[in-house]
Amino acid sequence: VTIKLQSPEGEKSVLKNPWAGTLLDKKYLEMDQMQYQIKHDNGLESLILTRGTGLGPEHKLSPGDAIQAGQQLGWVSSASPLFWTVKPGVSE
């Protein structure tokens, strides 16, 4: 399932992790886009793509880091939608 969210014009929104889990990957893409891949403890995986910024160096998240539900991942720009794809986790 892919969900597209858009914040009100001119506002900067906080991007928060929906459920507890592990950060599998974080990438800075072209045109100020951020991509987060998260394996959640509930058996789901999220792929979040948005134009915005990550956290500052003092709060840097790296692949393999445990992240809590509601933990801030970064900031989302109101000039661009956020795409959130949720799928069942792949068993290893």
PDB file of N, CA and C in Angstrom, residues 34-84:
ATOM      1  N   MET A  34      14.882  12.387   0.539  1.00  0.00           N
ATOM      2  CA  MET A  34      15.347  11.443   1.547  1.00  0.00           C
ATOM      3  C   MET A  34      14.546  10.156   1.387  1.00  0.00           C
ATOM      4  N   GLN A  35      15.206   9.019   1.555  1.00  0.00           N
ATOM      5  CA  GLN A  35      14.530   7.720   1.504  1.00  0.00           C
ATOM      6  C   GLN A  35      14.916   6.928   2.749  1.00  0.00           C
ATOM      7  N   TYR A  36      13.902   6.426   3.447  1.00  0.00           N
ATOM      8  CA  TYR A  36      14.108   5.606   4.641  1.00  0.00           C
ATOM      9  C   TYR A  36      13.473   4.247   4.401  1.00  0.00           C
ATOM     10  N   GLN A  37      14.205   3.176   4.713  1.00  0.00           N
ATOM     11  CA  GLN A  37      13.656   1.824   4.664  1.00  0.00           C
ATOM     12  C   GLN A  37      13.720   1.277   6.083  1.00  0.00           C
ATOM     13  N   ILE A  38      12.556   0.873   6.616  1.00  0.00           N
ATOM     14  CA  ILE A  38      12.449   0.471   8.016  1.00  0.00           C
ATOM     15  C   ILE A  38      11.771  -0.892   8.112  1.00  0.00           C
ATOM     16  N   LYS A  39      12.364  -1.784   8.902  1.00  0.00           N
ATOM     17  CA  LYS A  39      11.742  -3.072   9.210  1.00  0.00           C
ATOM     18  C   LYS A  39      11.129  -2.929  10.595  1.00  0.00           C
ATOM     19  N   HIS A  40       9.808  -3.017  10.669  1.00  0.00           N
ATOM     20  CA  HIS A  40       9.099  -2.802  11.927  1.00  0.00           C
ATOM     21  C   HIS A  40       8.958  -4.098  12.713  1.00  0.00           C
ATOM     22  N   ASP A  41       8.859  -3.956  14.035  1.00  0.00           N
ATOM     23  CA  ASP A  41       8.713  -5.108  14.925  1.00  0.00           C
ATOM     24  C   ASP A  41       7.384  -5.844  14.709  1.00  0.00           C
ATOM     25  N   ASN A  42       6.404  -5.179  14.070  1.00  0.00           N
ATOM     26  CA  ASN A  42       5.096  -5.807  13.842  1.00  0.00           C
ATOM     27  C   ASN A  42       5.060  -6.653  12.561  1.00  0.00           C
ATOM     28  N   GLY A  43       6.231  -6.840  11.905  1.00  0.00           N
ATOM     29  CA  GLY A  43       6.298  -7.674  10.709  1.00  0.00           C
ATOM     30  C   GLY A  43       6.127  -6.920   9.403  1.00  0.00           C
ATOM     31  N   LEU A  44       5.915  -5.609   9.457  1.00  0.00           N
ATOM     32  CA  LEU A  44       5.779  -4.805   8.248  1.00  0.00           C
ATOM     33  C   LEU A  44       7.089  -4.101   7.921  1.00  0.00           C
ATOM     34  N   GLU A  45       7.218  -3.667   6.664  1.00  0.00           N
ATOM     35  CA  GLU A  45       8.343  -2.835   6.248  1.00  0.00           C
ATOM     36  C   GLU A  45       7.799  -1.556   5.631  1.00  0.00           C
ATOM     37  N   SER A  46       8.473  -0.449   5.907  1.00  0.00           N
ATOM     38  CA  SER A  46       8.103   0.845   5.336  1.00  0.00           C
ATOM     39  C   SER A  46       9.212   1.343   4.432  1.00  0.00           C
ATOM     40  N   LEU A  47       8.807   1.964   3.327  1.00  0.00           N
ATOM     41  CA  LEU A  47       9.711   2.720   2.475  1.00  0.00           C
ATOM     42  C   LEU A  47       9.119   4.123   2.420  1.00  0.00           C
ATOM     43  N   ILE A  48       9.833   5.087   2.970  1.00  0.00           N
ATOM     44  CA  ILE A  48       9.339   6.463   3.055  1.00  0.00           C
ATOM     45  C   ILE A  48      10.229   7.333   2.173  1.00  0.00           C
ATOM     46  N   LEU A  49       9.617   8.063   1.240  1.00  0.00           N
ATOM     47  CA  LEU A  49      10.343   8.933   0.319  1.00  0.00           C
ATOM     48  C   LEU A  49       9.735  10.319   0.393  1.00  0.00           C
ATOM     49  N   THR A  50      10.566  11.317   0.641  1.00  0.00           N
ATOM     50  CA  THR A  50      10.077  12.686   0.717  1.00  0.00           C
ATOM     51  C   THR A  50      11.177  13.665   0.365  1.00  0.00           C
ATOM     52  N   ARG A  51      10.799  14.866   0.059  1.00  0.00           N
ATOM     53  CA  ARG A  51      11.771  15.943  -0.112  1.00  0.00           C
ATOM     54  C   ARG A  51      11.805  16.680   1.216  1.00  0.00           C
ATOM     55  N   GLY A  52      12.937  16.706   1.832  1.00  0.00           N
ATOM     56  CA  GLY A  52      13.081  17.319   3.139  1.00  0.00           C
ATOM     57  C   GLY A  52      14.500  17.144   3.616  1.00  0.00           C
ATOM     58  N   THR A  53      14.683  17.134   4.922  1.00  0.00           N
ATOM     59  CA  THR A  53      16.027  16.989   5.468  1.00  0.00           C
ATOM     60  C   THR A  53      16.023  15.945   6.567  1.00  0.00           C
ATOM     61  N   GLY A  54      17.159  15.343   6.745  1.00  0.00           N
ATOM     62  CA  GLY A  54      17.327  14.413   7.857  1.00  0.00           C
ATOM     63  C   GLY A  54      17.601  15.208   9.124  1.00  0.00           C
ATOM     64  N   LEU A  55      17.929  14.499  10.158  1.00  0.00           N
ATOM     65  CA  LEU A  55      18.277  15.138  11.414  1.00  0.00           C
ATOM     66  C   LEU A  55      19.694  15.683  11.315  1.00  0.00           C
ATOM     67  N   GLY A  56      20.034  16.573  12.206  1.00  0.00           N
ATOM     68  CA  GLY A  56      21.388  17.111  12.240  1.00  0.00           C
ATOM     69  C   GLY A  56      22.388  16.049  12.669  1.00  0.00           C
ATOM     70  N   PRO A  57      23.695  16.327  12.543  1.00  0.00           N
ATOM     71  CA  PRO A  57      24.732  15.346  12.864  1.00  0.00           C
ATOM     72  C   PRO A  57      24.670  14.842  14.310  1.00  0.00           C
ATOM     73  N   GLU A  58      24.151  15.665  15.223  1.00  0.00           N
ATOM     74  CA  GLU A  58      24.077  15.254  16.627  1.00  0.00           C
ATOM     75  C   GLU A  58      23.002  14.190  16.865  1.00  0.00           C
ATOM     76  N   HIS A  59      22.091  14.005  15.916  1.00  0.00           N
ATOM     77  CA  HIS A  59      21.020  13.016  16.043  1.00  0.00           C
ATOM     78  C   HIS A  59      21.029  12.048  14.866  1.00  0.00           C
ATOM     79  N   LYS A  60      22.186  11.796  14.323  1.00  0.00           N
ATOM     80  CA  LYS A  60      22.288  10.992  13.104  1.00  0.00           C
ATOM     81  C   LYS A  60      21.795   9.561  13.321  1.00  0.00           C
ATOM     82  N   LEU A  61      20.979   9.085  12.384  1.00  0.00           N
ATOM     83  CA  LEU A  61      20.513   7.698  12.379  1.00  0.00           C
ATOM     84  C   LEU A  61      21.288   6.935  11.313  1.00  0.00           C
ATOM     85  N   SER A  62      21.707   5.721  11.651  1.00  0.00           N
ATOM     86  CA  SER A  62      22.453   4.877  10.721  1.00  0.00           C
ATOM     87  C   SER A  62      21.734   3.547  10.537  1.00  0.00           C
ATOM     88  N   PRO A  63      21.932   2.891   9.374  1.00  0.00           N
ATOM     89  CA  PRO A  63      21.350   1.571   9.183  1.00  0.00           C
ATOM     90  C   PRO A  63      21.738   0.644  10.333  1.00  0.00           C
ATOM     91  N   GLY A  64      20.749  -0.131  10.798  1.00  0.00           N
ATOM     92  CA  GLY A  64      20.960  -1.033  11.920  1.00  0.00           C
ATOM     93  C   GLY A  64      20.512  -0.450  13.251  1.00  0.00           C
ATOM     94  N   ASP A  65      20.274   0.871  13.290  1.00  0.00           N
ATOM     95  CA  ASP A  65      19.823   1.517  14.531  1.00  0.00           C
ATOM     96  C   ASP A  65      18.388   1.127  14.844  1.00  0.00           C
ATOM     97  N   ALA A  66      18.120   0.838  16.119  1.00  0.00           N
ATOM     98  CA  ALA A  66      16.745   0.611  16.584  1.00  0.00           C
ATOM     99  C   ALA A  66      16.065   1.967  16.676  1.00  0.00           C
ATOM    100  N   ILE A  67      14.832   2.050  16.197  1.00  0.00           N
ATOM    101  CA  ILE A  67      14.070   3.295  16.279  1.00  0.00           C
ATOM    102  C   ILE A  67      12.707   3.009  16.895  1.00  0.00           C
ATOM    103  N   GLN A  68      12.251   3.926  17.716  1.00  0.00           N
ATOM    104  CA  GLN A  68      11.002   3.763  18.452  1.00  0.00           C
ATOM    105  C   GLN A  68       9.821   4.326  17.662  1.00  0.00           C
ATOM    106  N   ALA A  69       8.630   3.881  17.995  1.00  0.00           N
ATOM    107  CA  ALA A  69       7.412   4.460  17.406  1.00  0.00           C
ATOM    108  C   ALA A  69       7.354   5.926  17.805  1.00  0.00           C
ATOM    109  N   GLY A  70       7.122   6.790  16.843  1.00  0.00           N
ATOM    110  CA  GLY A  70       7.029   8.227  17.111  1.00  0.00           C
ATOM    111  C   GLY A  70       8.360   8.949  17.122  1.00  0.00           C
ATOM    112  N   GLN A  71       9.466   8.227  16.972  1.00  0.00           N
ATOM    113  CA  GLN A  71      10.790   8.869  16.958  1.00  0.00           C
ATOM    114  C   GLN A  71      10.950   9.700  15.699  1.00  0.00           C
ATOM    115  N   GLN A  72      11.516  10.887  15.840  1.00  0.00           N
ATOM    116  CA  GLN A  72      11.707  11.777  14.697  1.00  0.00           C
ATOM    117  C   GLN A  72      12.790  11.239  13.777  1.00  0.00           C
ATOM    118  N   LEU A  73      12.463  11.173  12.468  1.00  0.00           N
ATOM    119  CA  LEU A  73      13.421  10.756  11.448  1.00  0.00           C
ATOM    120  C   LEU A  73      14.048  11.958  10.763  1.00  0.00           C
ATOM    121  N   GLY A  74      13.289  13.037  10.644  1.00  0.00           N
ATOM    122  CA  GLY A  74      13.765  14.225   9.947  1.00  0.00           C
ATOM    123  C   GLY A  74      12.652  15.235   9.795  1.00  0.00           C
ATOM    124  N   TRP A  75      12.821  16.123   8.803  1.00  0.00           N
ATOM    125  CA  TRP A  75      11.840  17.175   8.515  1.00  0.00           C
ATOM    126  C   TRP A  75      11.323  17.002   7.101  1.00  0.00           C
ATOM    127  N   VAL A  76      10.052  17.317   6.891  1.00  0.00           N
ATOM    128  CA  VAL A  76       9.412  17.206   5.584  1.00  0.00           C
ATOM    129  C   VAL A  76       9.073  18.601   5.075  1.00  0.00           C
ATOM    130  N   SER A  77       9.388  18.855   3.819  1.00  0.00           N
ATOM    131  CA  SER A  77       9.066  20.134   3.193  1.00  0.00           C
ATOM    132  C   SER A  77       7.621  20.135   2.714  1.00  0.00           C
ATOM    133  N   SER A  78       6.919  21.234   2.938  1.00  0.00           N
ATOM    134  CA  SER A  78       5.534  21.341   2.470  1.00  0.00           C
ATOM    135  C   SER A  78       5.463  21.471   0.952  1.00  0.00           C
ATOM    136  N   ALA A  79       6.594  21.732   0.314  1.00  0.00           N
ATOM    137  CA  ALA A  79       6.614  21.890  -1.141  1.00  0.00           C
ATOM    138  C   ALA A  79       6.562  20.545  -1.865  1.00  0.00           C
ATOM    139  N   SER A  80       6.639  19.456  -1.128  1.00  0.00           N
ATOM    140  CA  SER A  80       6.681  18.150  -1.762  1.00  0.00           C
ATOM    141  C   SER A  80       5.885  17.138  -0.948  1.00  0.00           C
ATOM    142  N   PRO A  81       5.166  16.248  -1.610  1.00  0.00           N
ATOM    143  CA  PRO A  81       4.437  15.212  -0.867  1.00  0.00           C
ATOM    144  C   PRO A  81       5.390  14.168  -0.294  1.00  0.00           C
ATOM    145  N   LEU A  82       4.883  13.431   0.668  1.00  0.00           N
ATOM    146  CA  LEU A  82       5.590  12.307   1.259  1.00  0.00           C
ATOM    147  C   LEU A  82       4.936  11.043   0.732  1.00  0.00           C
ATOM    148  N   PHE A  83       5.731  10.099   0.252  1.00  0.00           N
ATOM    149  CA  PHE A  83       5.216   8.816  -0.207  1.00  0.00           C
ATOM    150  C   PHE A  83       5.645   7.756   0.791  1.00  0.00           C
ATOM    151  N   TRP A  84       4.676   6.992   1.283  1.00  0.00           N
ATOM    152  CA  TRP A  84       4.937   5.968   2.290  1.00  0.00           C
ATOM    153  C   TRP A  84       4.384   4.645   1.765  1.00  0.00           C
TER     154      TRP A  84
END
